[in-house]
Tab-separated table of C-alpha atoms in Angstrom:
chain	number	residue	atom	x	y	z
X	1	UNK	CA	-0.368	0.098	0.250
X	2	UNK	CA	1.518	3.188	-1.073
X	3	UNK	CA	-0.174	7.227	-0.589
X	4	UNK	CA	-1.517	8.743	-3.781
X	5	UNK	CA	0.757	11.712	-3.113
X	6	UNK	CA	4.381	11.379	-4.391
X	7	UNK	CA	6.292	14.275	-3.285
X	8	UNK	CA	10.235	14.821	-3.567
X	9	UNK	CA	10.272	15.400	0.460
X	10	UNK	CA	8.683	12.170	0.636
X	11	UNK	CA	11.452	10.746	-1.658
X	12	UNK	CA	14.177	12.478	0.514
X	13	UNK	CA	12.863	11.021	3.679
X	14	UNK	CA	12.796	7.413	2.478
X	15	UNK	CA	16.120	7.973	1.042
X	16	UNK	CA	17.635	9.079	4.015
X	17	UNK	CA	16.001	6.426	6.125
X	18	UNK	CA	17.180	3.643	3.653
X	19	UNK	CA	20.780	4.333	4.517
X	20	UNK	CA	23.153	5.207	7.209
X	21	UNK	CA	25.626	7.766	5.806
X	22	UNK	CA	22.572	9.697	3.871
X	23	UNK	CA	23.419	12.726	1.413
X	24	UNK	CA	22.116	15.296	4.295
X	25	UNK	CA	24.375	13.805	6.744
X	26	UNK	CA	27.306	13.594	3.994
X	27	UNK	CA	26.869	17.072	3.171
X	28	UNK	CA	26.867	18.191	6.836
X	29	UNK	CA	30.554	16.262	7.293
X	30	UNK	CA	31.890	17.535	3.828
X	31	UNK	CA	30.970	21.193	5.517
X	32	UNK	CA	33.300	20.424	8.648
X	33	UNK	CA	30.046	19.485	10.906
X	34	UNK	CA	30.499	17.156	13.462
X	35	UNK	CA	27.977	14.013	14.185
X	36	UNK	CA	27.343	12.349	17.534
X	37	UNK	CA	25.860	8.930	17.302
X	38	UNK	CA	23.380	7.839	20.341
X	39	UNK	CA	21.675	4.753	21.376
X	40	UNK	CA	18.170	5.153	22.583
X	41	UNK	CA	15.802	7.972	22.898
X	42	UNK	CA	16.462	8.671	26.269
X	43	UNK	CA	20.036	10.290	25.416
X	44	UNK	CA	18.707	14.075	24.926
X	45	UNK	CA	19.237	15.208	21.224
X	46	UNK	CA	19.230	18.904	22.485
X	47	UNK	CA	22.598	18.652	24.392
X	48	UNK	CA	24.302	16.968	21.089
X	49	UNK	CA	22.611	20.220	19.225
X	50	UNK	CA	23.633	22.510	22.006
X	51	UNK	CA	27.267	21.830	21.390
X	52	UNK	CA	26.898	22.685	17.448
X	53	UNK	CA	26.759	19.275	16.716
X	54	UNK	CA	24.385	16.944	14.494
X	55	UNK	CA	22.937	14.087	16.490
X	56	UNK	CA	22.363	10.817	15.115
X	57	UNK	CA	20.167	8.098	16.412
X	58	UNK	CA	22.147	4.982	15.910
X	59	UNK	CA	20.497	1.886	13.204
X	60	UNK	CA	22.246	-0.771	11.677
X	61	UNK	CA	20.023	-0.197	8.224
X	62	UNK	CA	21.972	-2.117	5.515
X	63	UNK	CA	23.405	-4.515	7.761
X	64	UNK	CA	23.981	-7.858	5.805
X	65	UNK	CA	24.942	-9.897	8.820
X	66	UNK	CA	26.538	-10.549	12.012
X	67	UNK	CA	30.023	-12.461	11.439
X	68	UNK	CA	32.039	-9.879	13.196
X	69	UNK	CA	30.183	-8.957	16.054
X	70	UNK	CA	29.685	-12.585	16.982
X	71	UNK	CA	33.002	-12.986	18.471
X	72	UNK	CA	31.844	-10.537	21.055
X	73	UNK	CA	27.965	-10.823	21.579
X	74	UNK	CA	26.300	-13.956	22.305
X	75	UNK	CA	23.094	-15.037	20.003
X	76	UNK	CA	20.692	-14.243	23.261
X	77	UNK	CA	21.558	-10.533	22.623
X	78	UNK	CA	18.900	-9.038	20.583
X	79	UNK	CA	19.606	-8.754	16.733
X	80	UNK	CA	19.270	-5.085	16.798
X	81	UNK	CA	22.799	-4.700	18.757
X	82	UNK	CA	24.751	-7.699	17.128
X	83	UNK	CA	23.653	-6.118	13.447
X	84	UNK	CA	24.707	-2.485	14.703
X	85	UNK	CA	28.214	-3.469	16.346
X	86	UNK	CA	28.782	-5.430	13.211
X	87	UNK	CA	28.788	-2.306	11.017
X	88	UNK	CA	31.152	-0.381	13.326
X	89	UNK	CA	33.679	-3.496	13.156
X	90	UNK	CA	33.312	-3.354	9.694
X	91	UNK	CA	33.939	0.521	9.749
X	92	UNK	CA	30.383	2.004	8.576
X	93	UNK	CA	30.271	4.211	11.683
X	94	UNK	CA	33.945	5.636	10.951
X	95	UNK	CA	32.072	9.201	10.230
X	96	UNK	CA	31.224	9.528	14.139
X	97	UNK	CA	32.945	11.957	16.205
X	98	UNK	CA	31.357	10.812	19.319
X	99	UNK	CA	29.026	8.151	20.460
X	100	UNK	CA	26.561	8.590	23.717
X	101	UNK	CA	24.862	5.190	25.465
X	102	UNK	CA	22.456	4.982	28.525
X	103	UNK	CA	21.847	1.887	30.257
X	104	UNK	CA	18.452	1.501	28.562
X	105	UNK	CA	18.706	-2.724	28.337
X	106	UNK	CA	21.553	-5.187	28.984
X	107	UNK	CA	21.797	-5.420	25.247
X	108	UNK	CA	22.677	-2.011	24.348
X	109	UNK	CA	25.083	-2.011	27.256
X	110	UNK	CA	27.054	-4.745	25.730
X	111	UNK	CA	27.885	-2.665	22.664
X	112	UNK	CA	29.212	0.234	25.251
X	113	UNK	CA	31.467	-2.356	26.446
X	114	UNK	CA	32.782	-3.658	23.664
X	115	UNK	CA	32.728	-0.765	21.908
X	116	UNK	CA	34.830	1.055	24.747
X	117	UNK	CA	37.325	-2.139	25.068
X	118	UNK	CA	37.882	-3.168	21.357
X	119	UNK	CA	37.147	-0.264	18.989
X	120	UNK	CA	38.063	2.605	21.257
X	121	UNK	CA	37.443	5.357	18.605
X	122	UNK	CA	35.898	7.910	18.542
X	123	UNK	CA	37.699	9.053	21.172
X	124	UNK	CA	34.464	10.653	22.924
X	125	UNK	CA	32.415	7.705	24.605
X	126	UNK	CA	29.966	8.362	27.281
X	127	UNK	CA	27.924	6.532	29.398
X	128	UNK	CA	24.849	7.704	31.031
X	129	UNK	CA	23.247	6.324	34.068
X	130	UNK	CA	19.495	6.153	33.560
X	131	UNK	CA	16.965	5.312	36.464
X	132	UNK	CA	14.456	2.596	36.702
X	133	UNK	CA	11.858	4.437	38.435
X	134	UNK	CA	10.188	7.845	37.461
X	135	UNK	CA	9.812	9.988	40.799
X	136	UNK	CA	11.278	13.424	41.695
X	137	UNK	CA	14.487	11.587	42.801
X	138	UNK	CA	15.147	10.049	39.498
X	139	UNK	CA	14.615	13.232	37.947
X	140	UNK	CA	17.103	15.259	39.966
X	141	UNK	CA	19.544	11.808	39.782
X	142	UNK	CA	18.848	12.149	35.671
X	143	UNK	CA	19.247	16.113	35.501
X	144	UNK	CA	23.261	15.323	37.254
X	145	UNK	CA	23.852	12.867	34.555
X	146	UNK	CA	23.279	15.132	31.761
X	147	UNK	CA	25.514	17.664	33.604
X	148	UNK	CA	27.992	15.318	33.666
X	149	UNK	CA	27.630	14.724	29.752
X	150	UNK	CA	27.176	18.218	28.917
X	151	UNK	CA	30.534	19.003	30.828
X	152	UNK	CA	32.157	16.213	29.242
X	153	UNK	CA	31.295	16.665	25.892
X	154	UNK	CA	32.087	20.399	26.052
X	155	UNK	CA	35.601	19.659	27.707
X	156	UNK	CA	36.588	16.995	25.221
X	157	UNK	CA	35.678	19.207	22.187
X	158	UNK	CA	36.776	22.445	23.898
X	159	UNK	CA	33.990	24.845	24.101
X	160	UNK	CA	31.032	25.968	26.430
X	161	UNK	CA	27.761	25.129	26.429
X	162	UNK	CA	25.826	27.779	27.856
X	163	UNK	CA	22.138	27.632	28.912
X	164	UNK	CA	21.225	29.803	26.434
X	165	UNK	CA	22.394	27.308	23.808
X	166	UNK	CA	20.502	24.610	25.578
X	167	UNK	CA	17.100	26.657	25.303
X	168	UNK	CA	17.923	27.590	21.721
X	169	UNK	CA	18.295	23.589	20.835
X	170	UNK	CA	15.177	23.227	23.233
X	171	UNK	CA	13.211	25.244	21.200
X	172	UNK	CA	14.441	24.233	18.037
X	173	UNK	CA	13.782	20.072	18.642
X	174	UNK	CA	9.941	21.381	20.015
X	175	UNK	CA	9.460	22.776	16.725
X	176	UNK	CA	10.723	19.630	15.081
X	177	UNK	CA	8.095	17.817	17.342
X	178	UNK	CA	5.029	20.137	16.357
X	179	UNK	CA	5.774	19.366	12.579
X	180	UNK	CA	5.758	15.792	13.220
X	181	UNK	CA	2.403	15.687	15.300
X	182	UNK	CA	0.916	17.903	12.576
X	183	UNK	CA	1.746	14.724	10.388
X	184	UNK	CA	0.291	12.525	12.670
X	185	UNK	CA	-3.125	14.527	12.895
X	186	UNK	CA	-3.697	14.139	9.339
X	187	UNK	CA	-3.950	10.624	9.901
X	188	UNK	CA	-6.843	10.601	11.916
X	189	UNK	CA	-9.190	11.280	9.369
X	190	UNK	CA	-10.846	8.632	7.255
X	191	UNK	CA	-8.874	8.965	4.483
X	192	UNK	CA	-5.233	9.632	5.517
X	193	UNK	CA	-3.028	11.012	2.966
X	194	UNK	CA	0.148	9.109	4.138
X	195	UNK	CA	0.552	5.312	5.060
X	196	UNK	CA	2.380	4.040	8.231
X	197	UNK	CA	5.375	3.123	6.347
X	198	UNK	CA	6.031	6.440	4.502
X	199	UNK	CA	5.549	7.993	8.217
X	200	UNK	CA	7.820	5.984	9.720
X	201	UNK	CA	10.539	6.868	6.970
X	202	UNK	CA	9.681	10.650	7.664
X	203	UNK	CA	10.391	9.861	11.888
X	204	UNK	CA	13.649	8.095	10.959
X	205	UNK	CA	14.885	10.601	8.934
X	206	UNK	CA	14.572	12.961	11.429
X	207	UNK	CA	16.969	11.412	13.491
X	208	UNK	CA	19.717	11.473	10.709
X	209	UNK	CA	19.493	14.932	9.118
X	210	UNK	CA	20.268	18.397	10.308
X	211	UNK	CA	17.119	20.022	11.894
X	212	UNK	CA	16.960	23.164	9.739
X	213	UNK	CA	16.855	21.190	6.343
X	214	UNK	CA	14.627	18.083	8.017
X	215	UNK	CA	11.977	21.029	9.258
X	216	UNK	CA	11.847	22.137	5.453
X	217	UNK	CA	11.434	19.494	4.169
X	218	UNK	CA	8.716	18.198	6.305
X	219	UNK	CA	6.518	21.403	5.952
X	220	UNK	CA	6.851	20.876	2.338
X	221	UNK	CA	5.561	17.596	2.801
X	222	UNK	CA	2.483	18.934	5.198
X	223	UNK	CA	1.598	21.428	2.660
X	224	UNK	CA	1.128	18.765	-0.223
X	225	UNK	CA	-0.384	15.756	2.006
X	226	UNK	CA	-3.119	18.939	2.815
X	227	UNK	CA	-4.237	18.799	-0.776
X	228	UNK	CA	-4.271	15.044	-1.280
X	229	UNK	CA	-7.290	13.177	-1.488
X	230	UNK	CA	-6.295	10.637	0.904
X	231	UNK	CA	-6.371	6.796	1.222
X	232	UNK	CA	-9.670	4.906	1.495
X	233	UNK	CA	-8.827	1.603	0.176
X	234	UNK	CA	-7.693	-0.005	3.338
X	235	UNK	CA	-9.788	-2.580	5.122
X	236	UNK	CA	-8.472	-1.618	8.622
X	237	UNK	CA	-7.212	0.583	10.998
X	238	UNK	CA	-4.251	-0.290	12.926
X	239	UNK	CA	-1.847	0.732	15.710
X	240	UNK	CA	2.032	-0.906	16.100
X	241	UNK	CA	3.205	-0.736	19.510
X	242	UNK	CA	6.787	-1.699	20.565
X	243	UNK	CA	10.228	-0.749	20.642
X	244	UNK	CA	12.851	0.048	18.372
X	245	UNK	CA	11.525	-0.346	14.849
X	246	UNK	CA	13.031	1.740	12.541
X	247	UNK	CA	12.498	-0.135	8.956
X	248	UNK	CA	9.526	1.419	7.242
X	249	UNK	CA	9.636	-2.025	4.960
X	250	UNK	CA	8.019	-4.078	8.014
X	251	UNK	CA	5.196	-2.121	8.351
X	252	UNK	CA	4.650	-2.032	4.420
X	253	UNK	CA	4.435	-5.860	4.698
X	254	UNK	CA	1.487	-5.193	7.218
X	255	UNK	CA	-0.222	-2.732	5.196
X	256	UNK	CA	0.130	-4.604	1.746
X	257	UNK	CA	-2.475	-6.851	3.557
X	258	UNK	CA	-5.242	-4.224	3.628
X	259	UNK	CA	-4.225	-3.092	7.156
X	260	UNK	CA	-3.340	0.706	7.368
X	261	UNK	CA	-1.471	1.741	10.297
X	262	UNK	CA	-2.613	5.212	11.283
X	263	UNK	CA	-0.667	5.658	14.650
X	264	UNK	CA	1.726	4.342	17.179
X	265	UNK	CA	3.903	3.787	19.908
X	266	UNK	CA	7.439	3.328	18.808
X	267	UNK	CA	10.423	4.588	19.744
X	268	UNK	CA	10.934	6.122	16.160
X	269	UNK	CA	7.146	7.189	16.392
X	270	UNK	CA	5.062	8.859	18.691
X	271	UNK	CA	7.277	7.971	21.929
X	272	UNK	CA	9.939	10.750	21.361
X	273	UNK	CA	7.615	14.110	20.112
X	274	UNK	CA	3.575	13.487	21.288
X	275	UNK	CA	4.876	15.888	24.228
X	276	UNK	CA	7.069	18.783	24.140
X	277	UNK	CA	9.924	19.861	26.386
X	278	UNK	CA	8.519	22.516	28.730
X	279	UNK	CA	10.389	25.746	27.743
X	280	UNK	CA	8.855	27.485	30.416
X	281	UNK	CA	10.908	25.383	33.396
X	282	UNK	CA	13.979	27.511	35.122
X	283	UNK	CA	16.732	25.158	34.236
X	284	UNK	CA	17.272	23.530	30.867
X	285	UNK	CA	18.501	20.326	32.447
X	286	UNK	CA	15.982	20.033	34.665
X	287	UNK	CA	13.448	20.141	32.029
X	288	UNK	CA	15.323	17.672	29.648
X	289	UNK	CA	15.636	15.219	32.957
X	290	UNK	CA	12.054	15.857	33.687
X	291	UNK	CA	10.802	15.155	30.384
X	292	UNK	CA	12.700	11.986	29.872
X	293	UNK	CA	11.972	10.177	32.981
X	294	UNK	CA	8.271	11.565	33.602
X	295	UNK	CA	6.469	13.596	30.946
X	296	UNK	CA	7.156	11.674	27.508
X	297	UNK	CA	5.106	8.156	27.240
X	298	UNK	CA	7.855	5.766	28.685
X	299	UNK	CA	8.859	2.387	27.779
X	300	UNK	CA	8.771	-1.136	29.566
X	301	UNK	CA	12.697	-0.423	31.187
X	302	UNK	CA	10.737	2.210	33.638
X	303	UNK	CA	9.469	0.215	36.458
X	304	UNK	CA	5.252	0.923	37.917
X	305	UNK	CA	4.545	2.990	34.794
X	306	UNK	CA	2.555	0.287	33.039
X	307	UNK	CA	-1.035	1.701	33.623
X	308	UNK	CA	0.597	5.252	32.467
X	309	UNK	CA	1.519	3.202	29.311
X	310	UNK	CA	-1.857	1.419	28.648
X	311	UNK	CA	-3.313	4.808	28.901
X	312	UNK	CA	-1.832	6.358	26.677
X	313	UNK	CA	-2.412	3.601	24.045
X	314	UNK	CA	-6.139	3.908	24.885
X	315	UNK	CA	-5.930	7.441	24.358
X	316	UNK	CA	-4.317	6.917	20.575
X	317	UNK	CA	-6.926	3.865	19.889
X	318	UNK	CA	-10.170	6.381	20.611
X	319	UNK	CA	-8.400	9.292	18.472
X	320	UNK	CA	-6.884	7.552	15.302
X	321	UNK	CA	-10.328	5.337	15.607
X	322	UNK	CA	-8.128	2.066	15.552
X	323	UNK	CA	-9.833	-1.505	14.862
X	324	UNK	CA	-6.730	-3.358	16.331
X	325	UNK	CA	-3.448	-3.149	17.812
X	326	UNK	CA	-0.209	-4.863	16.603
X	327	UNK	CA	2.535	-5.544	19.245
X	328	UNK	CA	5.763	-6.241	17.751
X	329	UNK	CA	8.948	-6.872	19.671
X	330	UNK	CA	12.645	-8.087	18.829
X	331	UNK	CA	13.482	-11.755	20.060
X	332	UNK	CA	15.297	-11.663	23.297
X	333	UNK	CA	13.863	-7.849	24.652
X	334	UNK	CA	12.419	-8.819	28.117
X	335	UNK	CA	10.718	-5.751	28.796
X	336	UNK	CA	8.520	-5.800	25.604
X	337	UNK	CA	7.906	-9.210	26.204
X	338	UNK	CA	5.879	-8.708	29.621
X	339	UNK	CA	4.536	-5.596	28.500
X	340	UNK	CA	3.076	-7.427	25.657
X	341	UNK	CA	1.660	-9.988	27.746
X	342	UNK	CA	0.065	-7.402	30.216
X	343	UNK	CA	-1.405	-5.377	27.519
X	344	UNK	CA	-2.916	-8.503	25.624
X	345	UNK	CA	-4.896	-9.044	29.055
X	346	UNK	CA	-5.980	-5.747	29.351
X	347	UNK	CA	-7.170	-5.756	25.676
X	348	UNK	CA	-8.905	-9.138	26.106
X	349	UNK	CA	-11.119	-7.497	28.770
X	350	UNK	CA	-11.634	-4.641	27.047
X	351	UNK	CA	-12.854	-6.098	23.435
X	352	UNK	CA	-9.592	-4.667	21.649
X	353	UNK	CA	-8.401	-7.048	18.812
X	354	UNK	CA	-4.384	-7.622	19.790
X	355	UNK	CA	-1.985	-9.613	17.495
X	356	UNK	CA	1.915	-10.286	18.837
X	357	UNK	CA	4.500	-10.304	16.672
X	358	UNK	CA	8.388	-11.576	17.408
X	359	UNK	CA	10.512	-10.464	14.628
X	360	UNK	CA	14.505	-10.560	14.177
X	361	UNK	CA	16.104	-6.574	13.330
X	362	UNK	CA	16.559	-7.428	9.386
X	363	UNK	CA	13.195	-8.010	7.628
X	364	UNK	CA	12.635	-11.973	7.289
X	365	UNK	CA	9.912	-14.629	7.415
X	366	UNK	CA	8.114	-12.330	5.370
X	367	UNK	CA	5.475	-15.125	4.221
X	368	UNK	CA	4.880	-15.802	7.879
X	369	UNK	CA	4.328	-12.350	8.755
X	370	UNK	CA	1.700	-11.998	5.722
X	371	UNK	CA	-0.385	-14.849	6.923
X	372	UNK	CA	-0.627	-14.087	10.711
X	373	UNK	CA	-1.452	-10.465	9.583
X	374	UNK	CA	-4.176	-11.880	6.982
X	375	UNK	CA	-5.782	-13.951	9.717
X	376	UNK	CA	-5.564	-11.407	12.053
X	377	UNK	CA	-7.394	-9.108	9.746
X	378	UNK	CA	-9.799	-12.070	9.310
X	379	UNK	CA	-10.606	-12.135	12.932
X	380	UNK	CA	-11.474	-8.888	13.227
X	381	UNK	CA	-13.900	-8.873	10.411
X	382	UNK	CA	-12.114	-7.353	7.956
């Protein structure tokens, strides 16, 4: 399933998502700009932007295997980290000037451990301690972690990152979030002008392009989509819930069966932009910490916030008129395994159709995926 609107902007977003060193990123580097990679959305892009660098969300797009990484990571590590570290070892991330992690999960921690001891470059490597709870103490904890990160980044590259720079970065990233929410709002109608696969391409590109270039392209796309007739040729309106899904072709397989994905709760989707960072707070690092710990929709790595997550999903189901929910998780991701189990119990009580899918990072078993989605659509009478 494709939208009827074919625009230059959509094509550029798709190209940026389909590779690691995309044309915009290459142009940034050729102009002397620095790029800092980061694992997990709990690392605030704003601090990297405030330093004048381009934040790049780590992916393994284009990976063809894990033969190099398998010397250091076990088969019980998820295929995202193994494919990603394989690309590091093969030199495809040599363009990075720094890398930042947080302890989002043990799989990602193992990449940090091996990168630090085996790869050693780039010379700026930083690890953030992300709390497991979401109270006020944890906000203060993470604020101190962000201060250490900011100071370490500034010291390493010989610069000063002022509060004014941080506030300006927060304002610019909030502007990006507002544009992305406008894209999602267009999908609430009966004839959404953009598919779920195309939307994911736009969102992934937003983690790999200079802010101004991305914002202009997205503004152009929104203008063109507003004039589109939209797409009414679908069997059901679906929501995708899960973790790090950065491959639009996975959603395209689902949509080619007739289920149009109209919204999501994904690490490259609504979770990173449904709320703004508070620009009225007193301290920029405090508001960034509060955004990461308390304000934005959290993932299952946090304790005690399942009900909040479930309420967010229920609101999405109602706002976007969702007929069924597909939960996806990477194999060996324990957090999303128990989260989908609890959501399944909730949805059964509430009569919400729910399909749980396990997957590997690289798209495979397409025939099985098609069959399960077809059966799901039939089970909900579509």
